[in-house]
PDB file of C-alpha atoms in Angstrom:
ATOM      1  CA  MET A   1       0.001   0.003   0.001  1.00 57.00           C
ATOM      2  CA  LYS A   2       1.457   3.311  -1.087  1.00 67.00           C
ATOM      3  CA  ILE A   3       0.873   6.465   0.983  1.00 63.00           C
ATOM      4  CA  ASN A   4      -0.053   9.517  -1.023  1.00 64.00           C
ATOM      5  CA  TRP A   5       1.715  12.293   0.905  1.00 63.00           C
ATOM      6  CA  LEU A   6       0.509  15.030  -1.437  1.00 62.00           C
ATOM      7  CA  LYS A   7      -3.120  14.171  -0.750  1.00 60.00           C
ATOM      8  CA  ILE A   8      -2.514  14.226   3.009  1.00 58.00           C
ATOM      9  CA  ASN A   9      -0.705  17.569   2.722  1.00 59.00           C
ATOM     10  CA  ASP A  10      -3.551  19.036   0.640  1.00 59.00           C
ATOM     11  CA  SER A  11      -6.180  17.918   3.140  1.00 57.00           C
ATOM     12  CA  PHE A  12      -4.300  19.609   5.993  1.00 56.00           C
ATOM     13  CA  TYR A  13      -3.901  22.764   3.914  1.00 58.00           C
ATOM     14  CA  PHE A  14      -7.583  22.974   3.016  1.00 55.00           C
ATOM     15  CA  THR A  15      -8.682  22.162   6.553  1.00 63.00           C
ATOM     16  CA  GLY A  16      -6.477  24.935   7.954  1.00 63.00           C
ATOM     17  CA  LYS A  17      -7.740  27.331   5.320  1.00 67.00           C
ATOM     18  CA  ASN A  18     -11.366  26.500   6.165  1.00 76.00           C
ATOM     19  CA  ILE A  19     -10.776  26.984   9.881  1.00 75.00           C
ATOM     20  CA  LEU A  20      -9.211  30.396   9.228  1.00 77.00           C
ATOM     21  CA  GLU A  21     -12.175  31.399   7.059  1.00 79.00           C
ATOM     22  CA  ILE A  22     -14.596  30.309   9.796  1.00 78.00           C
ATOM     23  CA  CYS A  23     -12.614  32.256  12.424  1.00 78.00           C
ATOM     24  CA  TRP A  24     -12.657  35.441  10.332  1.00 81.00           C
ATOM     25  CA  TYR A  25     -16.368  34.936   9.660  1.00 81.00           C
ATOM     26  CA  LEU A  26     -17.081  34.579  13.385  1.00 82.00           C
ATOM     27  CA  LEU A  27     -14.976  37.638  14.242  1.00 82.00           C
ATOM     28  CA  ASP A  28     -17.238  39.741  12.028  1.00 84.00           C
ATOM     29  CA  PHE A  29     -19.909  39.559  14.729  1.00 84.00           C
ATOM     30  CA  PHE A  30     -19.621  42.308  17.333  1.00 90.00           C
ATOM     31  CA  TYR A  31     -20.904  40.252  20.280  1.00 88.00           C
ATOM     32  CA  ILE A  32     -18.287  37.538  19.660  1.00 88.00           C
ATOM     33  CA  LYS A  33     -15.558  40.192  19.733  1.00 91.00           C
ATOM     34  CA  ILE A  34     -16.875  41.498  23.059  1.00 94.00           C
ATOM     35  CA  TYR A  35     -17.024  37.995  24.540  1.00 93.00           C
ATOM     36  CA  LEU A  36     -13.494  37.212  23.379  1.00 92.00           C
ATOM     37  CA  ILE A  37     -12.111  40.489  24.766  1.00 95.00           C
ATOM     38  CA  ILE A  38     -13.717  39.801  28.170  1.00 96.00           C
ATOM     39  CA  ILE A  39     -12.420  36.215  28.180  1.00 95.00           C
ATOM     40  CA  LEU A  40      -8.927  37.379  27.225  1.00 95.00           C
ATOM     41  CA  ILE A  41      -8.894  40.027  29.964  1.00 97.00           C
ATOM     42  CA  LEU A  42     -10.060  37.534  32.599  1.00 96.00           C
ATOM     43  CA  ASN A  43      -7.508  34.948  31.551  1.00 96.00           C
ATOM     44  CA  ILE A  44      -4.698  37.519  31.598  1.00 96.00           C
ATOM     45  CA  LEU A  45      -5.835  38.626  35.072  1.00 96.00           C
ATOM     46  CA  ASN A  46      -5.733  34.993  36.220  1.00 96.00           C
ATOM     47  CA  TRP A  47      -2.165  34.544  34.958  1.00 96.00           C
ATOM     48  CA  LEU A  48      -0.958  37.854  36.398  1.00 96.00           C
ATOM     49  CA  PHE A  49      -2.513  37.226  39.803  1.00 94.00           C
ATOM     50  CA  VAL A  50      -1.012  33.733  39.985  1.00 93.00           C
ATOM     51  CA  TYR A  51       2.384  35.146  39.032  1.00 93.00           C
ATOM     52  CA  TYR A  52       1.998  37.795  41.747  1.00 92.00           C
ATOM     53  CA  ILE A  53       1.175  35.154  44.366  1.00 89.00           C
ATOM     54  CA  ASN A  54       4.144  33.063  43.259  1.00 88.00           C
ATOM     55  CA  PHE A  55       6.360  36.151  43.507  1.00 89.00           C
ATOM     56  CA  LEU A  56       5.182  36.928  47.076  1.00 85.00           C
ATOM     57  CA  VAL A  57       5.686  33.451  48.501  1.00 83.00           C
ATOM     58  CA  SER A  58       8.959  33.231  50.383  1.00 79.00           C
ATOM     59  CA  GLN A  59       9.038  29.454  50.701  1.00 82.00           C
ATOM     60  CA  LYS A  60       8.178  26.685  48.257  1.00 83.00           C
ATOM     61  CA  LEU A  61       5.083  25.507  50.130  1.00 84.00           C
ATOM     62  CA  ALA A  62       1.715  27.202  50.105  1.00 83.00           C
ATOM     63  CA  ILE A  63      -1.867  26.406  51.058  1.00 82.00           C
ATOM     64  CA  LEU A  64      -3.536  25.199  47.871  1.00 82.00           C
ATOM     65  CA  HIS A  65      -6.964  24.231  49.212  1.00 82.00           C
ATOM     66  CA  TYR A  66      -9.019  25.269  52.208  1.00 81.00           C
ATOM     67  CA  ASN A  67     -12.213  23.599  53.353  1.00 81.00           C
ATOM     68  CA  VAL A  68     -14.642  25.410  55.648  1.00 82.00           C
ATOM     69  CA  ASN A  69     -15.420  22.288  57.684  1.00 85.00           C
ATOM     70  CA  ILE A  70     -11.937  20.809  58.013  1.00 84.00           C
ATOM     71  CA  GLY A  71      -9.640  23.750  57.375  1.00 81.00           C
ATOM     72  CA  VAL A  72      -6.437  23.420  55.372  1.00 83.00           C
ATOM     73  CA  ASN A  73      -6.449  20.095  53.571  1.00 85.00           C
ATOM     74  CA  LEU A  74      -3.876  20.586  50.805  1.00 83.00           C
ATOM     75  CA  ILE A  75      -0.437  22.088  51.182  1.00 84.00           C
ATOM     76  CA  GLY A  76       1.893  21.804  48.242  1.00 83.00           C
ATOM     77  CA  ASP A  77       4.403  23.329  45.902  1.00 87.00           C
ATOM     78  CA  ILE A  78       3.504  26.874  44.917  1.00 85.00           C
ATOM     79  CA  SER A  79       4.080  26.106  41.246  1.00 85.00           C
ATOM     80  CA  LYS A  80       0.931  23.947  41.294  1.00 88.00           C
ATOM     81  CA  ILE A  81      -1.090  27.151  41.521  1.00 90.00           C
ATOM     82  CA  TYR A  82      -0.443  27.665  37.797  1.00 92.00           C
ATOM     83  CA  THR A  83      -2.882  24.849  37.018  1.00 92.00           C
ATOM     84  CA  ILE A  84      -5.834  27.132  37.754  1.00 92.00           C
ATOM     85  CA  PRO A  85      -5.317  29.639  34.901  1.00 95.00           C
ATOM     86  CA  PHE A  86      -4.114  26.806  32.656  1.00 96.00           C
ATOM     87  CA  LEU A  87      -7.435  25.006  33.162  1.00 95.00           C
ATOM     88  CA  GLY A  88      -9.281  28.233  32.381  1.00 95.00           C
ATOM     89  CA  MET A  89      -7.322  28.586  29.172  1.00 95.00           C
ATOM     90  CA  LEU A  90      -7.977  24.939  28.246  1.00 96.00           C
ATOM     91  CA  PHE A  91     -11.704  25.325  28.899  1.00 95.00           C
ATOM     92  CA  THR A  92     -11.792  28.424  26.706  1.00 94.00           C
ATOM     93  CA  LEU A  93      -9.891  26.720  23.896  1.00 92.00           C
ATOM     94  CA  PHE A  94     -12.205  23.698  24.091  1.00 91.00           C
ATOM     95  CA  ASN A  95     -15.236  25.977  23.860  1.00 91.00           C
ATOM     96  CA  LEU A  96     -13.736  27.828  20.898  1.00 88.00           C
ATOM     97  CA  ILE A  97     -13.106  24.526  19.092  1.00 85.00           C
ATOM     98  CA  LEU A  98     -16.730  23.563  19.746  1.00 86.00           C
ATOM     99  CA  LEU A  99     -17.806  26.981  18.520  1.00 86.00           C
ATOM    100  CA  ILE A 100     -15.922  26.572  15.253  1.00 82.00           C
ATOM    101  CA  ASN A 101     -17.573  23.198  14.689  1.00 79.00           C
ATOM    102  CA  ILE A 102     -21.182  24.118  15.539  1.00 81.00           C
ATOM    103  CA  TYR A 103     -21.457  27.846  14.801  1.00 79.00           C
ATOM    104  CA  LYS A 104     -24.166  27.282  12.182  1.00 79.00           C
ATOM    105  CA  GLU A 105     -26.620  25.706  14.642  1.00 78.00           C
ATOM    106  CA  SER A 106     -27.873  28.782  16.482  1.00 81.00           C
ATOM    107  CA  LYS A 107     -26.799  32.004  18.135  1.00 83.00           C
ATOM    108  CA  PHE A 108     -27.893  30.640  21.491  1.00 88.00           C
ATOM    109  CA  VAL A 109     -25.189  27.972  21.377  1.00 88.00           C
ATOM    110  CA  ILE A 110     -22.564  30.636  20.623  1.00 89.00           C
ATOM    111  CA  HIS A 111     -23.740  32.740  23.569  1.00 90.00           C
ATOM    112  CA  LEU A 112     -23.856  29.683  25.819  1.00 92.00           C
ATOM    113  CA  LEU A 113     -20.316  28.553  25.016  1.00 91.00           C
ATOM    114  CA  LEU A 114     -18.734  31.979  25.322  1.00 93.00           C
ATOM    115  CA  ALA A 115     -20.689  32.927  28.456  1.00 95.00           C
ATOM    116  CA  SER A 116     -19.684  29.658  30.121  1.00 95.00           C
ATOM    117  CA  SER A 117     -16.039  30.496  29.402  1.00 95.00           C
ATOM    118  CA  ILE A 118     -16.526  33.871  31.106  1.00 96.00           C
ATOM    119  CA  VAL A 119     -18.192  32.250  34.123  1.00 97.00           C
ATOM    120  CA  VAL A 120     -15.466  29.609  34.477  1.00 96.00           C
ATOM    121  CA  ASN A 121     -12.709  32.221  34.274  1.00 96.00           C
ATOM    122  CA  LEU A 122     -14.525  34.364  36.862  1.00 97.00           C
ATOM    123  CA  ILE A 123     -14.810  31.374  39.213  1.00 96.00           C
ATOM    124  CA  PHE A 124     -11.103  30.665  38.750  1.00 95.00           C
ATOM    125  CA  LEU A 125     -10.302  34.310  39.457  1.00 96.00           C
ATOM    126  CA  MET A 126     -12.332  34.094  42.681  1.00 95.00           C
ATOM    127  CA  SER A 127     -10.525  30.895  43.679  1.00 92.00           C
ATOM    128  CA  ILE A 128      -7.139  32.519  43.067  1.00 92.00           C
ATOM    129  CA  THR A 129      -8.278  35.473  45.184  1.00 92.00           C
ATOM    130  CA  ALA A 130      -9.294  33.068  47.953  1.00 89.00           C
ATOM    131  CA  LEU A 131      -5.880  31.401  47.778  1.00 88.00           C
ATOM    132  CA  TYR A 132      -4.227  34.792  48.093  1.00 90.00           C
ATOM    133  CA  LEU A 133      -6.337  35.683  51.134  1.00 89.00           C
ATOM    134  CA  ILE A 134      -5.716  32.314  52.786  1.00 86.00           C
ATOM    135  CA  ASN A 135      -1.958  32.467  52.265  1.00 84.00           C
ATOM    136  CA  PHE A 136      -1.265  36.128  52.985  1.00 82.00           C
ATOM    137  CA  ARG A 137      -4.028  37.570  55.226  1.00 77.00           C
TER     138      ARG A 137
END
């Protein structure tokens, strides 16, 4: 069986070209631009706040989780705090991939995916704020 490398290369080229056309088409809508700007600002705030917490910590250990009933139940390396904004970025990228695949269905789905990314990034920002207050106040 012979592999046709040119055909494989062409399919990747046309797929990438179609995705770029879909992205430019979606960016023509004003509400999608607003959603993406808000998501980008929240994600940048998450990364900056985590970097600030990492900068303030004088030792390598920090409180990573606090439970109201039990108290501190997870102490670990401060570098593990970077997983919070990384998960927010992954969730946003996953929603954008879904958006590219199902944008023709309805506007409600677009609003739902982008609004859920905003809500998740806000929740992560609140959790990072709680970690800051637990560790430094």
